[in-house]
CSV table of C-alpha atoms and ligand atoms in Angstrom, one decimal:
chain,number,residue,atom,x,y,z
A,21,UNK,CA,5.5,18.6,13.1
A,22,UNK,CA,7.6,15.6,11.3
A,23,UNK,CA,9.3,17.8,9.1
A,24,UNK,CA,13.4,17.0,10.5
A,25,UNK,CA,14.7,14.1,8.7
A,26,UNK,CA,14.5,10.8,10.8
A,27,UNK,CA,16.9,9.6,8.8
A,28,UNK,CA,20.5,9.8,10.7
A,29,UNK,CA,22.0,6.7,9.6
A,30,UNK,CA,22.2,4.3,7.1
A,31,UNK,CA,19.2,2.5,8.6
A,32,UNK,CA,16.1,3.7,9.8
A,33,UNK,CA,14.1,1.8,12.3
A,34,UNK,CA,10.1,2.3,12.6
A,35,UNK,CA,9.1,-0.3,15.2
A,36,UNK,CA,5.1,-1.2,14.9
A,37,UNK,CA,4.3,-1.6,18.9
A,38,UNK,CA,2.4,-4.5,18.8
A,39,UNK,CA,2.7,-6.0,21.9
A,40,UNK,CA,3.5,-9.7,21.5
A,41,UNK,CA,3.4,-9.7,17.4
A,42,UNK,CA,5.5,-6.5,17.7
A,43,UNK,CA,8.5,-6.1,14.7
A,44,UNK,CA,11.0,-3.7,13.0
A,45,UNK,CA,10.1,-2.0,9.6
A,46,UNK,CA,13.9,-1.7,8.8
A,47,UNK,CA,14.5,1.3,5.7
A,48,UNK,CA,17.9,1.7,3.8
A,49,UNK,CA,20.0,1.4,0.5
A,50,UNK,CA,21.2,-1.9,-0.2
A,51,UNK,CA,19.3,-4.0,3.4
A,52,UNK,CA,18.5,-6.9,1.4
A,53,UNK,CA,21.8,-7.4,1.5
A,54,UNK,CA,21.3,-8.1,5.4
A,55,UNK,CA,18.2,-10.2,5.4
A,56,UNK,CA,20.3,-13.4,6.0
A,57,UNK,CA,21.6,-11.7,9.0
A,58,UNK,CA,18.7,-10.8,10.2
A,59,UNK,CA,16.9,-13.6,10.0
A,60,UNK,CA,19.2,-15.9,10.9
A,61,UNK,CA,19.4,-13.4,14.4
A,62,UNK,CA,15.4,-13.4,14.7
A,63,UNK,CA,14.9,-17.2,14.0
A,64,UNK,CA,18.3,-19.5,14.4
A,65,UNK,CA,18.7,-22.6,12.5
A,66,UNK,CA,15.5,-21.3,10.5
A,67,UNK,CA,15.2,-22.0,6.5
A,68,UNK,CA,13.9,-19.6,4.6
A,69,UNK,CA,11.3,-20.3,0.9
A,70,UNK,CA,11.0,-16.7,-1.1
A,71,UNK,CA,7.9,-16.5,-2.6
A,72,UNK,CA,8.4,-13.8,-5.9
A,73,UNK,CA,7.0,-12.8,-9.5
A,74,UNK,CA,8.7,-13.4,-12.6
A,75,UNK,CA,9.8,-9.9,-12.7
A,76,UNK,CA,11.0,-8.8,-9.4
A,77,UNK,CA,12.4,-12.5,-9.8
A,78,UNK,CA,14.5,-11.6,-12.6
A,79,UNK,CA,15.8,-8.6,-11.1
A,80,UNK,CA,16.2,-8.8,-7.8
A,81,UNK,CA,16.1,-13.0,-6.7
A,82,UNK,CA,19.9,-13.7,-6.9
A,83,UNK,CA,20.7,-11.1,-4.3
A,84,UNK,CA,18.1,-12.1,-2.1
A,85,UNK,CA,19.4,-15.8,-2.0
A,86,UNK,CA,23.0,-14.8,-1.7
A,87,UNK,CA,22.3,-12.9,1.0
A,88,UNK,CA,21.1,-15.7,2.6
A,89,UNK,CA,23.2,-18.2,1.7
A,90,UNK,CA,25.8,-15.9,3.7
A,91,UNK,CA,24.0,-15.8,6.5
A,92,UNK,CA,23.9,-19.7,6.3
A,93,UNK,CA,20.0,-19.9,5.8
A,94,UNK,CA,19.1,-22.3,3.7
A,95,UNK,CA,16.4,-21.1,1.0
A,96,UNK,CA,13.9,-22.2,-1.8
A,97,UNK,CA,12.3,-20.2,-3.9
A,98,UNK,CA,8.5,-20.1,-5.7
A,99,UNK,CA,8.0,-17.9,-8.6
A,100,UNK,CA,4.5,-16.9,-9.6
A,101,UNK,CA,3.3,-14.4,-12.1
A,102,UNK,CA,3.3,-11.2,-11.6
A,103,UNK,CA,-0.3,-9.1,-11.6
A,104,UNK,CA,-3.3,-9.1,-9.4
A,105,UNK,CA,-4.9,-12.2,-11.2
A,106,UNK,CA,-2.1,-13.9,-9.0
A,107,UNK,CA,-4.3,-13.2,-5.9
A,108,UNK,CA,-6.6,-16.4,-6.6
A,109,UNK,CA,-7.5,-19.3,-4.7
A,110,UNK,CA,-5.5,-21.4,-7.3
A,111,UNK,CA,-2.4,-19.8,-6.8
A,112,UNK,CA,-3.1,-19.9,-3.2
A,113,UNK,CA,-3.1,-23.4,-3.3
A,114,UNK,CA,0.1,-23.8,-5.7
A,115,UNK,CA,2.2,-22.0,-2.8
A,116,UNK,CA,1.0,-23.9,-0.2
A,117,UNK,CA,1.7,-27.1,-2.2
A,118,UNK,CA,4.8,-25.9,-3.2
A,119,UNK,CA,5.8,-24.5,0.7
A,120,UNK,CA,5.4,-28.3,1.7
A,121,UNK,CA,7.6,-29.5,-1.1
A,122,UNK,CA,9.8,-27.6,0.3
A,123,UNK,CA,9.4,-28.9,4.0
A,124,UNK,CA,8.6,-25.6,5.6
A,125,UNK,CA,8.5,-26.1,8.8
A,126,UNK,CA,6.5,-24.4,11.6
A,127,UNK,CA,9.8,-22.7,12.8
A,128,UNK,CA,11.4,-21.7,9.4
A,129,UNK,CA,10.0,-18.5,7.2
A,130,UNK,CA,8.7,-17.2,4.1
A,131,UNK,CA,10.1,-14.2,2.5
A,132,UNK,CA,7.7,-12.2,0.5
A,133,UNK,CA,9.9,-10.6,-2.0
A,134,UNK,CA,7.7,-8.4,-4.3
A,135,UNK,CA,5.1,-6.0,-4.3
A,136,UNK,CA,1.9,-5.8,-2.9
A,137,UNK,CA,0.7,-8.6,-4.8
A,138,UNK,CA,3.4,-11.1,-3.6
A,139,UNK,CA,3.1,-9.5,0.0
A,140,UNK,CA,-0.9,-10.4,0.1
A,141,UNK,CA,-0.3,-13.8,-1.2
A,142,UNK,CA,2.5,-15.2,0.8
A,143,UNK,CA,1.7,-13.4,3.8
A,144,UNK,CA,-1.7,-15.0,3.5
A,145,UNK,CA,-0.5,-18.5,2.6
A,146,UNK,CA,1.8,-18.2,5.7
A,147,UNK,CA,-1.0,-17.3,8.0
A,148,UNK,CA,-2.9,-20.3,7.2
A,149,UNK,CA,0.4,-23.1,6.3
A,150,UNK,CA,0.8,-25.2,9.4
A,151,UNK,CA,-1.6,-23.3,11.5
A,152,UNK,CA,1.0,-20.3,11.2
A,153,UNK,CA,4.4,-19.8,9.5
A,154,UNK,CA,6.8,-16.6,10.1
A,155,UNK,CA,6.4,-14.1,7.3
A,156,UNK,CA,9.5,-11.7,6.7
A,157,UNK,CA,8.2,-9.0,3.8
A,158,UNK,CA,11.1,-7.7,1.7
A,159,UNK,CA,8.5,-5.2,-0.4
A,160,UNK,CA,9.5,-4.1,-3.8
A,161,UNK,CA,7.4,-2.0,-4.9
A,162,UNK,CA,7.3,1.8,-3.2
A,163,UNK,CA,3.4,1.0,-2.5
A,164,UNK,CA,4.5,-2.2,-0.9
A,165,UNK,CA,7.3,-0.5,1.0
A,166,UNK,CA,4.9,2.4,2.6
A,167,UNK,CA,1.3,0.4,3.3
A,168,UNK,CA,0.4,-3.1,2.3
A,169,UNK,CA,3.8,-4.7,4.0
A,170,UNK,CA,3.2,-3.1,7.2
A,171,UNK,CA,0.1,-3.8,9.3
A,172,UNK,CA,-0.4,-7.9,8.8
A,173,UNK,CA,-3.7,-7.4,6.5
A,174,UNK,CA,-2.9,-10.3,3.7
A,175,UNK,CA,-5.3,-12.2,1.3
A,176,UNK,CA,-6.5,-13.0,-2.0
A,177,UNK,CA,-9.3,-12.0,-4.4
A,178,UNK,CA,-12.3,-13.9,-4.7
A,179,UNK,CA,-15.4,-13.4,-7.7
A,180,UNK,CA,-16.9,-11.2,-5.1
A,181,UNK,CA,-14.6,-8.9,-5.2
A,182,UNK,CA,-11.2,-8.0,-4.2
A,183,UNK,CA,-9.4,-8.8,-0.7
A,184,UNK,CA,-12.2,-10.8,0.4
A,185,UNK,CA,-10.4,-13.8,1.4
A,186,UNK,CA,-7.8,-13.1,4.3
A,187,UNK,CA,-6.2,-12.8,7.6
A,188,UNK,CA,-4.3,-10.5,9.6
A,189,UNK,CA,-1.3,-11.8,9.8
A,190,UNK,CA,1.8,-9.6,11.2
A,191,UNK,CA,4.9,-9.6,9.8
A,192,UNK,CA,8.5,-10.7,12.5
A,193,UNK,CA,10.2,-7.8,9.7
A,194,UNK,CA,9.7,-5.8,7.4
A,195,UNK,CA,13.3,-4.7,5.2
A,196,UNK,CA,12.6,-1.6,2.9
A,197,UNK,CA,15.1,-1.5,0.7
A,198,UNK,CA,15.2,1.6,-1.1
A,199,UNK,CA,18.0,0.7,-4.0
A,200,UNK,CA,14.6,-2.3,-5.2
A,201,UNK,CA,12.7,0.5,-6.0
A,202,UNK,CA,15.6,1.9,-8.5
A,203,UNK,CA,14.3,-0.9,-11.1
A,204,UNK,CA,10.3,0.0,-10.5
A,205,UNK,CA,8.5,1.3,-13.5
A,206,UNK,CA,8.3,5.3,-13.2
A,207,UNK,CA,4.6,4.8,-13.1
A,208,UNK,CA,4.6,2.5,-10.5
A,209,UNK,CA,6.2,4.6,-8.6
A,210,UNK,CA,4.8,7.5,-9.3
A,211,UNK,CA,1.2,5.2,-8.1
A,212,UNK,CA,3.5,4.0,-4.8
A,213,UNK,CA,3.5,7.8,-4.2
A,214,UNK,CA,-0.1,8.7,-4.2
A,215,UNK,CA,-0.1,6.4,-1.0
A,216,UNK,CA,2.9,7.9,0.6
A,217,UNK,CA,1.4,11.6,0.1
A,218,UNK,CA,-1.6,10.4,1.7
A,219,UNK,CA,0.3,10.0,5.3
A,220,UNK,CA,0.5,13.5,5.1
A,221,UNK,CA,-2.9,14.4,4.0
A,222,UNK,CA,-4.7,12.3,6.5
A,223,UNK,CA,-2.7,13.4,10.1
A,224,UNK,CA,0.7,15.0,9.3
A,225,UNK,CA,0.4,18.6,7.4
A,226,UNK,CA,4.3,19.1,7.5
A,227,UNK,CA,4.7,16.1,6.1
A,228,UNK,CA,2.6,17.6,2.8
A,229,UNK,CA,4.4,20.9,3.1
A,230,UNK,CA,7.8,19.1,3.0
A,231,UNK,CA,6.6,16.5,0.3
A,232,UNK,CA,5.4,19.8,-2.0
A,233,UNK,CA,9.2,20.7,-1.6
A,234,UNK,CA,11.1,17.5,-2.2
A,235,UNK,CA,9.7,15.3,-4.1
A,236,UNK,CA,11.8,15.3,-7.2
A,237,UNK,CA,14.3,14.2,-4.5
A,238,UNK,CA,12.3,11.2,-3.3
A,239,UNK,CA,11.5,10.4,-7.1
A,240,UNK,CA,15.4,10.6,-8.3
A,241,UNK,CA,16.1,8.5,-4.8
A,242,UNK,CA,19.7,7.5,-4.2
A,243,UNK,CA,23.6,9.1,-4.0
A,244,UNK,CA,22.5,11.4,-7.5
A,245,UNK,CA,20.3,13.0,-5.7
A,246,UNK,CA,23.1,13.2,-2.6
A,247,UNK,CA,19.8,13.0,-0.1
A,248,UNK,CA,17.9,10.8,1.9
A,249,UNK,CA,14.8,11.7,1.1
A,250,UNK,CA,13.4,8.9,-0.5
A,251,UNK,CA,14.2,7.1,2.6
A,252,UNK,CA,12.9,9.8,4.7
A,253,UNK,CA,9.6,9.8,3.2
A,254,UNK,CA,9.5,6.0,3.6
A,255,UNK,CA,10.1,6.4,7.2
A,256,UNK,CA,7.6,9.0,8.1
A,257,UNK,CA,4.9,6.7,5.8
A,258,UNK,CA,5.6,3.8,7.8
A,259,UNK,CA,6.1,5.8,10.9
A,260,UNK,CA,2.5,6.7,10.4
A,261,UNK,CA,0.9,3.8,9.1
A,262,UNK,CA,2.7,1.8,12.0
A,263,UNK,CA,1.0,4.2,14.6
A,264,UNK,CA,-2.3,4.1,13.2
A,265,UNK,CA,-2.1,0.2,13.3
A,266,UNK,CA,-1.0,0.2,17.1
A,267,UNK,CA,-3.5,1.8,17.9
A,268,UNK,CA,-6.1,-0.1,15.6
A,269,UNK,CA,-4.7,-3.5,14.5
A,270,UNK,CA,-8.0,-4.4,13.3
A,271,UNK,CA,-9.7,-1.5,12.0
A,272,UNK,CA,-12.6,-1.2,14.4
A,273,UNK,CA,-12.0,2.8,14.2
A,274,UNK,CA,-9.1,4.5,13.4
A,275,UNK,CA,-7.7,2.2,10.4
A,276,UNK,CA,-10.1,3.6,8.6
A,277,UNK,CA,-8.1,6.8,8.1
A,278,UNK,CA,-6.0,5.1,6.0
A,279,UNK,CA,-8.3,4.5,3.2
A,280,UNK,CA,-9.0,8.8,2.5
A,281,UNK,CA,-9.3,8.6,-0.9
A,282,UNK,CA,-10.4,4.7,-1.3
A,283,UNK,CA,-14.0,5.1,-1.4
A,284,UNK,CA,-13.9,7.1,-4.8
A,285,UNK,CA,-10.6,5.3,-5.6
A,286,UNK,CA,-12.3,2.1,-5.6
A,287,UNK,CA,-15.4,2.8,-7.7
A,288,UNK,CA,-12.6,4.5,-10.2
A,289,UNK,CA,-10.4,1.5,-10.0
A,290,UNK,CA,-13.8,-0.8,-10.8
A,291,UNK,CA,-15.1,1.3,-13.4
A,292,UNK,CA,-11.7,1.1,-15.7
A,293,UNK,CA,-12.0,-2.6,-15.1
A,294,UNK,CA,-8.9,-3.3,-12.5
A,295,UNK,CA,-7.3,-3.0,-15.2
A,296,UNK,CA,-4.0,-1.1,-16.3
A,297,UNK,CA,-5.6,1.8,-17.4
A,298,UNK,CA,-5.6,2.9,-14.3
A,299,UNK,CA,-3.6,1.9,-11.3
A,300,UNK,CA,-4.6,1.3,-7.6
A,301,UNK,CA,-2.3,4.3,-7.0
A,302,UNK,CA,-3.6,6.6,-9.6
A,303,UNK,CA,-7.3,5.8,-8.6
A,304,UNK,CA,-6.1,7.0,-4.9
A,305,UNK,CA,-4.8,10.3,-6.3
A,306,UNK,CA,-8.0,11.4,-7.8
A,307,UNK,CA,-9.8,9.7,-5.0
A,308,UNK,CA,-8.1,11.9,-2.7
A,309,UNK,CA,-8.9,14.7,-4.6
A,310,UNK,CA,-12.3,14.2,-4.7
A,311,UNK,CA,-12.3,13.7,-1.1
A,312,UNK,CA,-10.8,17.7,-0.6
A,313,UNK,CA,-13.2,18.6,-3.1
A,314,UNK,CA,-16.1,17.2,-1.6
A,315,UNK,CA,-15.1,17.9,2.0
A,316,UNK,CA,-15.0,21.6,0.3
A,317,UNK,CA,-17.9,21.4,-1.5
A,318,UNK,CA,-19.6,20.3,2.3
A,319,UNK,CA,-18.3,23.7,3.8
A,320,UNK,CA,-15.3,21.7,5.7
A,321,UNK,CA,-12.7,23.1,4.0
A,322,UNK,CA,-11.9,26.7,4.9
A,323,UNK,CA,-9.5,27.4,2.8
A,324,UNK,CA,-8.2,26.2,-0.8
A,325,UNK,CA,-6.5,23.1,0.5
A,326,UNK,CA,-8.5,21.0,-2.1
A,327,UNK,CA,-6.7,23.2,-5.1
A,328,UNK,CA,-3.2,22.7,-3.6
A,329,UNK,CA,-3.5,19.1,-3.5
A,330,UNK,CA,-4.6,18.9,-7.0
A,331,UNK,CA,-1.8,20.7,-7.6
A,332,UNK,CA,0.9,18.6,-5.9
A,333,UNK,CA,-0.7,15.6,-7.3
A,334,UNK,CA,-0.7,17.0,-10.7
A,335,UNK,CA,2.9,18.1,-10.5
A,336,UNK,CA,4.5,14.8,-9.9
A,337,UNK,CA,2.2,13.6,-12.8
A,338,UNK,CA,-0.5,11.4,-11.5
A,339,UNK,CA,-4.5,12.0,-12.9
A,340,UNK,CA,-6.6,14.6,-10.4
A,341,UNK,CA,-9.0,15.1,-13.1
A,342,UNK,CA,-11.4,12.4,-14.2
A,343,UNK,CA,-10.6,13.3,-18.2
A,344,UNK,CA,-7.6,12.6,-17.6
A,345,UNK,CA,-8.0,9.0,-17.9
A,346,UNK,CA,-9.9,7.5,-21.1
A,347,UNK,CA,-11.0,4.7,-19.2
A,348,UNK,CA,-13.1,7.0,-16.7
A,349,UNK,CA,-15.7,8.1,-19.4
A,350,UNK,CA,-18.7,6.9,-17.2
A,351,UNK,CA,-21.5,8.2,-15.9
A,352,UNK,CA,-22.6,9.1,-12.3
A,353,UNK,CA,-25.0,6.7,-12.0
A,354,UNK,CA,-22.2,3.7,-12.7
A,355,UNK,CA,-20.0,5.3,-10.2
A,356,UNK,CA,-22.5,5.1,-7.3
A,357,UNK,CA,-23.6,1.8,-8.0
A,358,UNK,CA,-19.6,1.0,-7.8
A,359,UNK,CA,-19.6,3.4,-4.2
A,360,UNK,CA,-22.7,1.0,-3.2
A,361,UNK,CA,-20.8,-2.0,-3.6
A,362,UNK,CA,-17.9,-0.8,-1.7
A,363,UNK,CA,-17.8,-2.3,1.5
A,364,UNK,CA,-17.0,0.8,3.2
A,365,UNK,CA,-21.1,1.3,2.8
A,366,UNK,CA,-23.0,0.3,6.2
A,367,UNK,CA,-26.7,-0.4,5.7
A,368,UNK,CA,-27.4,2.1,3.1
A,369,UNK,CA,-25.5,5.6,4.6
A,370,UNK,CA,-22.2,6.0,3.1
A,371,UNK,CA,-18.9,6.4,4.8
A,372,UNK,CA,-16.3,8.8,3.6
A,373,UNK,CA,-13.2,9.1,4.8
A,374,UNK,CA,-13.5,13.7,4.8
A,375,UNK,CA,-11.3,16.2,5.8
A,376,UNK,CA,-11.2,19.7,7.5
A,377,UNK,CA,-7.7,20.6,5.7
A,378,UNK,CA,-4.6,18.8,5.5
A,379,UNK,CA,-3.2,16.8,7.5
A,380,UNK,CA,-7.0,16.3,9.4
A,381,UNK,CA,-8.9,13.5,8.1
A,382,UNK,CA,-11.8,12.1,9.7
A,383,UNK,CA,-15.0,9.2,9.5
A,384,UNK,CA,-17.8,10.7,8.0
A,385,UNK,CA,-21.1,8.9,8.7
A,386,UNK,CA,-24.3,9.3,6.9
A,387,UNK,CA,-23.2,11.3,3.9
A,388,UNK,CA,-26.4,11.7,1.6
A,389,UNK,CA,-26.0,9.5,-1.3
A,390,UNK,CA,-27.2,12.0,-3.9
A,391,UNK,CA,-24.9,14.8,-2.5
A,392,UNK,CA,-22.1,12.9,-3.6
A,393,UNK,CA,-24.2,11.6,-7.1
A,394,UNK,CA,-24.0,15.1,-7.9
A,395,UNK,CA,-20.7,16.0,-7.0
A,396,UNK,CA,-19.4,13.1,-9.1
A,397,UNK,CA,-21.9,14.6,-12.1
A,398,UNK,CA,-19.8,17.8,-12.4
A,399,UNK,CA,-16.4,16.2,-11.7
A,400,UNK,CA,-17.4,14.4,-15.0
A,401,UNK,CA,-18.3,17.0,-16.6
A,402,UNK,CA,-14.9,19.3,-15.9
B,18,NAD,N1,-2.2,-5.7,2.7
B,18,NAD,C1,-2.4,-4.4,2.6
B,18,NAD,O1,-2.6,-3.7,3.6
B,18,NAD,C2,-2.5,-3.7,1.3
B,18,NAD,C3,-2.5,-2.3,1.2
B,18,NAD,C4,-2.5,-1.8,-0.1
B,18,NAD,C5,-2.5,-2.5,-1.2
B,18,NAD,N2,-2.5,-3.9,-1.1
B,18,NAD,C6,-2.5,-4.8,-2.3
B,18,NAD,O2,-1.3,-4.5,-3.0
B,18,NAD,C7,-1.5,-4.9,-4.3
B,18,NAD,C8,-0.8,-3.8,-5.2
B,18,NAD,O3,0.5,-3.8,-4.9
B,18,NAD,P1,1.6,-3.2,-5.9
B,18,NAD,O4,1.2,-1.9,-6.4
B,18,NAD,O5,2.9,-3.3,-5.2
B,18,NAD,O6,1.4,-4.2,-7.1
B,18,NAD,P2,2.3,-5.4,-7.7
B,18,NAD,O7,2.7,-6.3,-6.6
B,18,NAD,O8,1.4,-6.0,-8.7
B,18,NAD,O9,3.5,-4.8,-8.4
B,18,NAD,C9,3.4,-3.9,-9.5
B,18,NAD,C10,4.2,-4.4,-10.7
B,18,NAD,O10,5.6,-4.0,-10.4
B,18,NAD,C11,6.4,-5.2,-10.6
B,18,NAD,N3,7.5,-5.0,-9.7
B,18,NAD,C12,7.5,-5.1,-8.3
B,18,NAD,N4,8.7,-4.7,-7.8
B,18,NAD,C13,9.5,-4.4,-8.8
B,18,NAD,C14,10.8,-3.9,-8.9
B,18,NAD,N5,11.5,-3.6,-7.8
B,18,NAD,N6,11.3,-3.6,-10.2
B,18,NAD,C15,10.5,-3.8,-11.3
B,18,NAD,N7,9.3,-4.3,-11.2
B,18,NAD,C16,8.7,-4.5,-10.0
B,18,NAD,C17,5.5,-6.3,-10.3
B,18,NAD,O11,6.0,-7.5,-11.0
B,18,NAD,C18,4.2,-5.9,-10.9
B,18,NAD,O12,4.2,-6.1,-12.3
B,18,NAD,C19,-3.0,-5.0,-4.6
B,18,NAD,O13,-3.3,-6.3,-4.7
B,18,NAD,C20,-3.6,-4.4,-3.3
B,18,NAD,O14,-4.8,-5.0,-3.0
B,18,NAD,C21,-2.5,-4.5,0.1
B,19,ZN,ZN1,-4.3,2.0,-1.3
């Protein structure tokens, strides 16, 4: 189906149709050159305060704030540390603080330069500043630039777990600039891209088949690699996330599609700690492989689909075997206690996002807790 290349231009447009709070995702080499322009268009006479981590701060700040200051918008900027511990109530508060030092004002913006970390926080600190301040994410990461930007879900962590604390808050834009991405760790990226196969996995087959075939391309990004296909890939992410959340801004049904490969991601994720050892991104890749393998294993696979996305999955180099990450030498038993507290479960049934091949995902209801205790018994023992 999506398999031509949306990409015509130096800038792809994705609009998210949403009504009233509808906006652009903007995609191209070198936009955040334009985000003065653009801003200064959406909101005149607006300032703008740039909420960022040390790193991408270090990197990537200075043309952010020129690009402003040629566009006449006035900006500040807050720097916080990078890393999920940043999600907290305390550094909640220190942005907020810091947002009224600034006099932000109900009609001037924040720019949440950074990755999802940055995009969660100061889109969640602008939902909640002055009863509601304009957010304009400017995501750095290729995770941030293919899910948590788009869609308005922001928040923090709390001791109860992650995410917990929050809003949906939409963005007024959203500029993917694919030249950020050329400073990302490779295994960042390489995480970012467990989330941008999974467009394809869960309702766009072609997608897949044309991922299989040019992913070094989207990985080498950029005039070397004398394509667009990192940017094409973006765009058909977005293009899909962005139609999902039209259709179900606040996950009441459809949403849920977007987390195939969360429910086992997330017990992974909490069983190495949140730690490093194991990214968000990584955790989705053998999450989603678990979810082929289990959908098999249920007789709703009828072919080897669950094989060839190991096999994509393994060739760009993320884990699709459990022993494939030290941290993940657990037992069953731990990882449904972890699936328990997921709060994907509903009053003792669990919910798996399953799938009848590629590119058909689906809500499973009532899956029987010990079918998938002893699925997840011989994935640890392979
Ligand atoms: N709101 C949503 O819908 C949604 C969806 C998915 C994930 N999330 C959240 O996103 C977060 C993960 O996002 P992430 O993977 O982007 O992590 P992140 O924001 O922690 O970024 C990863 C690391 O890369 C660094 N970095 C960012 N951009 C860089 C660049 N261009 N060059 C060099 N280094 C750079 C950061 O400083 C950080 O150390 C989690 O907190 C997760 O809960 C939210
Ligand atoms: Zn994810």
């Amino acid at each position: 189906m999506m398999t031509a290349p949306l990409r015509t231009s130096e800038i792809t447009t994705v609009p998210v149709a949403l009504g009233t709070r509808a906006y652009d995702i903007a995609i191209g080499r070198g936009l955040v050159a334009e985000v003065g322009k653009r801003i200064a268009a959406l909101k005149p006479g607006a300032s703008a305060a740039i909420v960022t981590d040390e790193t991408v701060a270090a990197r990537h700040l200075k043309t952010a704030e020129a690009a402003l200051a040629a566009a006449n918008v006035r900006s500040s900027f807050i720097v916080v540390p990078p890393g999920e511990k940043t999600k907290s109530w305390q550094m909640l508060e220190h942005v907020c603080d810091r947002l009224l030092d600034a006099r932000i004002e109900r009609n001037d913006v924040v720019i949440a330069l950074g990755g999802g970390v940055v995009g969660d926080l100061a889109g969640f600190a602008a939902a909640i500043l002055r009863r509601g301040l304009d957010v304009v994410q400017v995501p750095t990461t290729l995770l941030a630039q293919v899910d948590s930007s788009v869609g308005g879900k922001t928040g923090i962590n709390s001791r109860h777990g992650k995410n917990l604390v929050g809003a949906f808050h939409q963005p007024v834009l959203v500029l993917a600039d694919t030249a950020l991405l050329d400073t990302l760790p490779a295994r960042e990226f390489r995480a970012g891209y467990a989330e941008v196969a999974k467009y394809g996995l869960l309702g766009d087959a072609g997608f897949f088949t044309w991922l299989e075939a040019s992913w070094q391309d989207v990985f080498t990004g950029g005039s070397s690699s004398g394509s667009f296909a990192r940017e094409h890939a973006i765009a058909i992410a977005c293009r899909g996330k962005a139609s999902i959340v039209a259709r179900d801004e606040r996950e009441t049904g459809e949403r849920a599609l977007l987390n195939l490969g969360h429910t086992f991601g997330h017990a992974f994720e909490a069983a190495a700690g949140f730690s490093d050892k194991l990214l968000h991104g990584e955790a989705v890749a053998l999450g989603i492989v678990c979810a082929f393998e289990f959908s098999s294993r249920l007789g709703l696979l009828p072919t080897n689909d669950a094989g060839r996305v190991a096999h994509h999955l393994a060739a760009v180099g993320l884990p699709t075997r459990l022993s494939d990450v030290p941290a993940l030498r657990t037992d069953a038993d731990t990882l449904m206690s972890l699936i328990g507290q997921d709060k994907k479960v509903q009053r003792g049934k669990l919910n798996f996002i399953l799938v009848r091949g590629i590119g058909h995902a689906f809500v499973a209801r009532d899956i029987d807790p010990a079918q998938v205790r002893e699925f997840l018994q011989e994935k640890l023992s392979r």
